[in-house]
CSV table of C-alpha atoms in Angstrom, one decimal:
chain,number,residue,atom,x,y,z
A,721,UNK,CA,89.1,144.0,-19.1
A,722,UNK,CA,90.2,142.8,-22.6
A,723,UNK,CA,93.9,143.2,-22.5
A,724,UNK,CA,94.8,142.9,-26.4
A,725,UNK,CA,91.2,143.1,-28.5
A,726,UNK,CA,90.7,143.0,-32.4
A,727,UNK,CA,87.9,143.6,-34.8
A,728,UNK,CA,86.6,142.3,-36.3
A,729,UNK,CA,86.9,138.2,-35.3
A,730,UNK,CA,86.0,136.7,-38.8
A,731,UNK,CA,86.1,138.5,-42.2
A,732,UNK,CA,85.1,136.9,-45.0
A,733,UNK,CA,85.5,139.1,-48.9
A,734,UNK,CA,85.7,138.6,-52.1
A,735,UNK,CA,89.1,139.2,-53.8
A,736,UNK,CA,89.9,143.0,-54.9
A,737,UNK,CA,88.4,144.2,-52.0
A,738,UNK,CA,89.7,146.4,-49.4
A,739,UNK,CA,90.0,145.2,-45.7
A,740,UNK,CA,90.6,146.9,-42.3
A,741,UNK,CA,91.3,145.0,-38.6
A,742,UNK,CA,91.4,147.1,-35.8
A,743,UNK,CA,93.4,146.6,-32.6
A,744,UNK,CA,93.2,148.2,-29.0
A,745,UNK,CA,95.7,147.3,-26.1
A,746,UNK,CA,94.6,149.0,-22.7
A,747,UNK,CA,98.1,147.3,-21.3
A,748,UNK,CA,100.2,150.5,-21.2
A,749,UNK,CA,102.9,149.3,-23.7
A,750,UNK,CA,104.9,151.1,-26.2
A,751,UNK,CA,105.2,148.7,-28.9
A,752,UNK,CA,103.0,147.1,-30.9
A,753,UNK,CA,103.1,144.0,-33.4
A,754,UNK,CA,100.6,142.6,-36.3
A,755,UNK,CA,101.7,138.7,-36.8
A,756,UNK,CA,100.2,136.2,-39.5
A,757,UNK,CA,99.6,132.9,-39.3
A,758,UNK,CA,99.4,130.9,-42.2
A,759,UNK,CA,97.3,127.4,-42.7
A,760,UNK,CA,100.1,125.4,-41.0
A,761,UNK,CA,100.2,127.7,-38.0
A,762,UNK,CA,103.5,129.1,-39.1
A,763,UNK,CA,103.6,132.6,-37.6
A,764,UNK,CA,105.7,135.2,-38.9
A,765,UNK,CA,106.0,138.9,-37.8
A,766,UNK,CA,104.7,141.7,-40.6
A,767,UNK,CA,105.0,145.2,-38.7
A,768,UNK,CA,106.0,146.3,-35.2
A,769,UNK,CA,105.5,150.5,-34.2
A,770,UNK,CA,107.1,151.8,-31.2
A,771,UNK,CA,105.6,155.1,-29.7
A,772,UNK,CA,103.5,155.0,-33.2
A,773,UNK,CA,106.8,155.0,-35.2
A,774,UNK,CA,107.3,151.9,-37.8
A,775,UNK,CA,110.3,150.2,-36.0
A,776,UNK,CA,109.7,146.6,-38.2
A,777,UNK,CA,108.6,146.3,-41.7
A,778,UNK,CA,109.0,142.3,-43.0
A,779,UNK,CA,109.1,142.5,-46.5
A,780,UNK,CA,104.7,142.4,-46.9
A,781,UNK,CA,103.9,143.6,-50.0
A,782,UNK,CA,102.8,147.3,-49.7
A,783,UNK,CA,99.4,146.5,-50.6
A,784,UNK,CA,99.5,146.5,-46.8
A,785,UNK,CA,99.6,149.1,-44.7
A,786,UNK,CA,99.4,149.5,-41.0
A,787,UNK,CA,98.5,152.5,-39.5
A,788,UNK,CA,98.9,153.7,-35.4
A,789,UNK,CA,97.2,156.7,-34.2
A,790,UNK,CA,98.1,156.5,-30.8
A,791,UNK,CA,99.8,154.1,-29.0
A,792,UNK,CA,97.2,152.0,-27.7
A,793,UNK,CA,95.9,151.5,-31.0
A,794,UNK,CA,97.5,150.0,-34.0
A,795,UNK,CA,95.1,149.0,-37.5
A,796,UNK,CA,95.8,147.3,-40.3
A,797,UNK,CA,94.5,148.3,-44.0
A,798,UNK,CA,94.9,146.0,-46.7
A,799,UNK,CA,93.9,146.5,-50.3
A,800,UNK,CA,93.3,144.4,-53.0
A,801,UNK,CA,92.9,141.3,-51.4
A,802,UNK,CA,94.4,138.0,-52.6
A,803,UNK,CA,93.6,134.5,-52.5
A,804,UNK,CA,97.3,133.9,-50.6
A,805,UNK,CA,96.3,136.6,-48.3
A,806,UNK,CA,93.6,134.2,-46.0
A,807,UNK,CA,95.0,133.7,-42.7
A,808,UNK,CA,94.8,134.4,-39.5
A,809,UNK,CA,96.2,138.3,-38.2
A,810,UNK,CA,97.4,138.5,-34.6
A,811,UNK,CA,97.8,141.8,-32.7
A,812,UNK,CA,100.4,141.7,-30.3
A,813,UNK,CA,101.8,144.3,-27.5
A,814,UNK,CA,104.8,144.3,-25.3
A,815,UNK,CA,107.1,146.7,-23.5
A,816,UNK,CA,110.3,147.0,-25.5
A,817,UNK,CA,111.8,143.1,-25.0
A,818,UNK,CA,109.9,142.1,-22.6
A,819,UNK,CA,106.3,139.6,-22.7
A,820,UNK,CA,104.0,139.7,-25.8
A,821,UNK,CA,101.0,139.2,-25.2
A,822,UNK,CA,98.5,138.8,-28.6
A,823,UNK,CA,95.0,139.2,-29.4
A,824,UNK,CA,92.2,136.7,-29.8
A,825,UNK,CA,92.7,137.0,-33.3
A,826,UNK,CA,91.0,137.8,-37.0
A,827,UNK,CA,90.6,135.1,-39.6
A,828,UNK,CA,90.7,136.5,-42.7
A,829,UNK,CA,89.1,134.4,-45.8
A,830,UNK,CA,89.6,135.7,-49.1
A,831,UNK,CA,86.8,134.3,-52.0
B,617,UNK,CA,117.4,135.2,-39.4
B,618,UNK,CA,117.7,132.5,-36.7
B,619,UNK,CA,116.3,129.4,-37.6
B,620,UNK,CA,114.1,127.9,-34.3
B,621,UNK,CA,113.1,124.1,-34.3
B,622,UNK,CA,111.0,122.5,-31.8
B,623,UNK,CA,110.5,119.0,-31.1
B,624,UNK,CA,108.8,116.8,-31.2
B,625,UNK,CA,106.2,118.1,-34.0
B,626,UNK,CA,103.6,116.0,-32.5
B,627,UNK,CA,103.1,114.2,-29.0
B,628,UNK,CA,100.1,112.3,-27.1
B,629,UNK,CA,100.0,111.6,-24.2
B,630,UNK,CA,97.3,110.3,-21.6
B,631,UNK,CA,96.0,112.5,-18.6
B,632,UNK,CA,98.4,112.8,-16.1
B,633,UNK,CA,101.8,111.9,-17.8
B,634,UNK,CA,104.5,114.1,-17.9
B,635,UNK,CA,106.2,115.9,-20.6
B,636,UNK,CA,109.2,117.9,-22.0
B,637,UNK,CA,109.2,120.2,-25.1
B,638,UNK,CA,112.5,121.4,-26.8
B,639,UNK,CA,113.4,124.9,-28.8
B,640,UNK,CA,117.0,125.0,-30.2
B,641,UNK,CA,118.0,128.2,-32.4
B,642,UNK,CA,120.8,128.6,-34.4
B,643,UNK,CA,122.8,132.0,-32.9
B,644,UNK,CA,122.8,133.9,-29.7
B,645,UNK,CA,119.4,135.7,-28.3
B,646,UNK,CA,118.6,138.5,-26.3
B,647,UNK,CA,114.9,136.4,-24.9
B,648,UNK,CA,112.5,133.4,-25.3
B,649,UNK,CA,109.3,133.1,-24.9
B,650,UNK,CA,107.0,130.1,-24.8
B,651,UNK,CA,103.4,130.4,-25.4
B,652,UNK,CA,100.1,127.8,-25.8
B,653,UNK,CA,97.8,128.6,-28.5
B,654,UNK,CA,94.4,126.8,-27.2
B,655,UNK,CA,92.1,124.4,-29.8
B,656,UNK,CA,90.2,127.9,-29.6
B,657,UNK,CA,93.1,130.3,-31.3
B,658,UNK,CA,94.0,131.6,-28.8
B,659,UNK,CA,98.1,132.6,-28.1
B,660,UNK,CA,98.8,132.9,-24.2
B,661,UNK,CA,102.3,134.1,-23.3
B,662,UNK,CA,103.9,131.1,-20.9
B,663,UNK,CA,107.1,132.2,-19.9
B,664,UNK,CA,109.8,134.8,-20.5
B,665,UNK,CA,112.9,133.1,-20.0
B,666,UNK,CA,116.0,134.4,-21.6
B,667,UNK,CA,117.8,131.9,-18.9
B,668,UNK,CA,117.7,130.1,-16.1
B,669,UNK,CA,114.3,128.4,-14.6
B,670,UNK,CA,111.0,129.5,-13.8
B,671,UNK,CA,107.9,128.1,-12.9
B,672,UNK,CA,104.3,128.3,-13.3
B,673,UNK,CA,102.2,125.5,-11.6
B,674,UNK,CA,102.1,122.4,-13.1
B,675,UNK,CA,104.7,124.2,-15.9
B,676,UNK,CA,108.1,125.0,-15.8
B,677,UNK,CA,110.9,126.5,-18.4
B,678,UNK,CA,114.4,126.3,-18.7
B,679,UNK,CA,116.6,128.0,-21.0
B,680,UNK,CA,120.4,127.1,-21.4
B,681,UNK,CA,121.3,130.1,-23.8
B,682,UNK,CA,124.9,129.7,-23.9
B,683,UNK,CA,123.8,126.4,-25.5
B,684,UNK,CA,121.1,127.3,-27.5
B,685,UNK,CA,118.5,125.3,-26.2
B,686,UNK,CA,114.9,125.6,-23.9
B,687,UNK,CA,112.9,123.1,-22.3
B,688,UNK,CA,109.4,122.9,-21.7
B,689,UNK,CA,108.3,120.9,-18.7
B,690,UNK,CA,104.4,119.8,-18.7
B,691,UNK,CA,103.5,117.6,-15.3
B,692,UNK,CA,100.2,115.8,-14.9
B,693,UNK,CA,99.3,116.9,-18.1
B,694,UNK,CA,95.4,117.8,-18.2
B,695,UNK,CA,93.3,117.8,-21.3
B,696,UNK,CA,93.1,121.5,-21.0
B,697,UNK,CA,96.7,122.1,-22.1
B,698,UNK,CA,96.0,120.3,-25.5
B,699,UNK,CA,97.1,123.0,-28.3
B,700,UNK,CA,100.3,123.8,-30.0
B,701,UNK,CA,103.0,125.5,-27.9
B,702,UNK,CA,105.5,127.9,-29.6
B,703,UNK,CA,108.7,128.7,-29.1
B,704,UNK,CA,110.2,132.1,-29.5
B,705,UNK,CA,113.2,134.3,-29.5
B,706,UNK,CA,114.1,137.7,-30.3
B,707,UNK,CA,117.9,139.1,-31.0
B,708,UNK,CA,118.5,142.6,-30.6
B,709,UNK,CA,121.0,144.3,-32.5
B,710,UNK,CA,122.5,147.0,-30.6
B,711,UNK,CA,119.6,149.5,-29.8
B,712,UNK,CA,117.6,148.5,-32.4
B,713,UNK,CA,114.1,146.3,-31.0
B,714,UNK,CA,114.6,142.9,-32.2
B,715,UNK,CA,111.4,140.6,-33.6
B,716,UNK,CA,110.3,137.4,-32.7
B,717,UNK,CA,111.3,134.4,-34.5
B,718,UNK,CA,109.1,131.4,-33.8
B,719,UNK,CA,109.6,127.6,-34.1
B,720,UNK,CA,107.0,125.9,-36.1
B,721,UNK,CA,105.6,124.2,-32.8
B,722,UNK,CA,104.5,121.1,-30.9
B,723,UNK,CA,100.9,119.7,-31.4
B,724,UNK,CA,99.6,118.2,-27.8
B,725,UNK,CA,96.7,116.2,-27.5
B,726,UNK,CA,96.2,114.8,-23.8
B,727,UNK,CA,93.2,112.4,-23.8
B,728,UNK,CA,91.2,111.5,-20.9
């Protein structure tokens, strides 16, 4: 019954690695979002896809790179992890301008 | 971008006393949304209120747009709605979808 659902919840990694979070909405929407929320619970958008097309791109360094196979699913691949890149990553879905409604989640810690 | 600022930063209030919340943003939007992120992460969606009033049980929302503004209502506050509560608005620019921009938020702690 999960409307918006990530994976994994916690990830923990050592720096250099390479990261994926996977996220499923079973809502029926068109777009989809990836947030992140920094120590101070400062959210910011990073990517939005509509219909799997890239309709947002924040300036994120490309060492991130989402990825939507269909449109109830929307991933996010990240390589060469950072110390500055621990946070928390929300997926988010809506109809075009209308409710968002996020996931439970992922908090990323980078060692 | 539009700048979004919520006040106050912090608030405490016993069980059962009322409370208002305020977003102002700097330039004209298209919506606003409020949502409650719980001590447990968690980001539930409140309202969608690009104007006017709505209500929600003990919760209610009004946004003023052609002043910039959105309140927050919070009656008989319960210690369940302890969290931060975000304020958020998107501008559109023609057809193009517009993002969220989101205030940096107002810390409530309701004690028993």
């Amino acid at each position: 019954d999960t409307a918006v659902s990530q994976t994994p919840k916690y990830l923990v990694t050592q720096m250099g690695n390479d990261k994926s979070i996977k996220c499923e909405q079973n809502l029926g929407h068109d777009t989809m979002y990836w947030y992140k929320q920094d120590s101070k619970k400062f959210l910011k958008i990073m990517f939005s896809y509509n219909n799997k097309e890239l309709i947002i791109n924040e300036t994120v360094p490309n060492r991130f790179s989402p990825k939507s196979p269909d449109k109830a699913h929307l991933n996010l691949h990240i390589n060469s992890l950072e110390l500055g890149d621990s946070a928390v990553y929300f997926c988010a879905s809506s109809q075009v301008s209308s409710k968002q409604f996020f996931g439970p989640g992922t908090r990323l810690t980078v060692l | 971008g539009i700048q979004v600022e919520q006040s106050p930063p912090d608030l405490i209030l016993q069980e059962g006393a009322n409370s208002t919340l305020r977003c102002n943003f700097s330039d004209s939007v298209n919506n606003l949304q409020w949502f409650h992120q719980n001590p447990w992460g968690q980001l539930i969606n409140l309202f969608y209120i690009p104007s006017g009033t709505k209500q929600n049980g003990r919760l209610s929302a009004t946004t003023v747009a052609t002043e910039r503004y959105s309140l927050l209502y919070i009656s008989s506050s319960q210690t369940t709605d302890s969290g931060v509560y975000f304020c958020a608005v998107e501008r559109r620019r023609g057809s193009t979808l517009g993002r969220l921009y989101f205030g940096r938020g107002t810390q409530l702690t309701v004690w028993p």
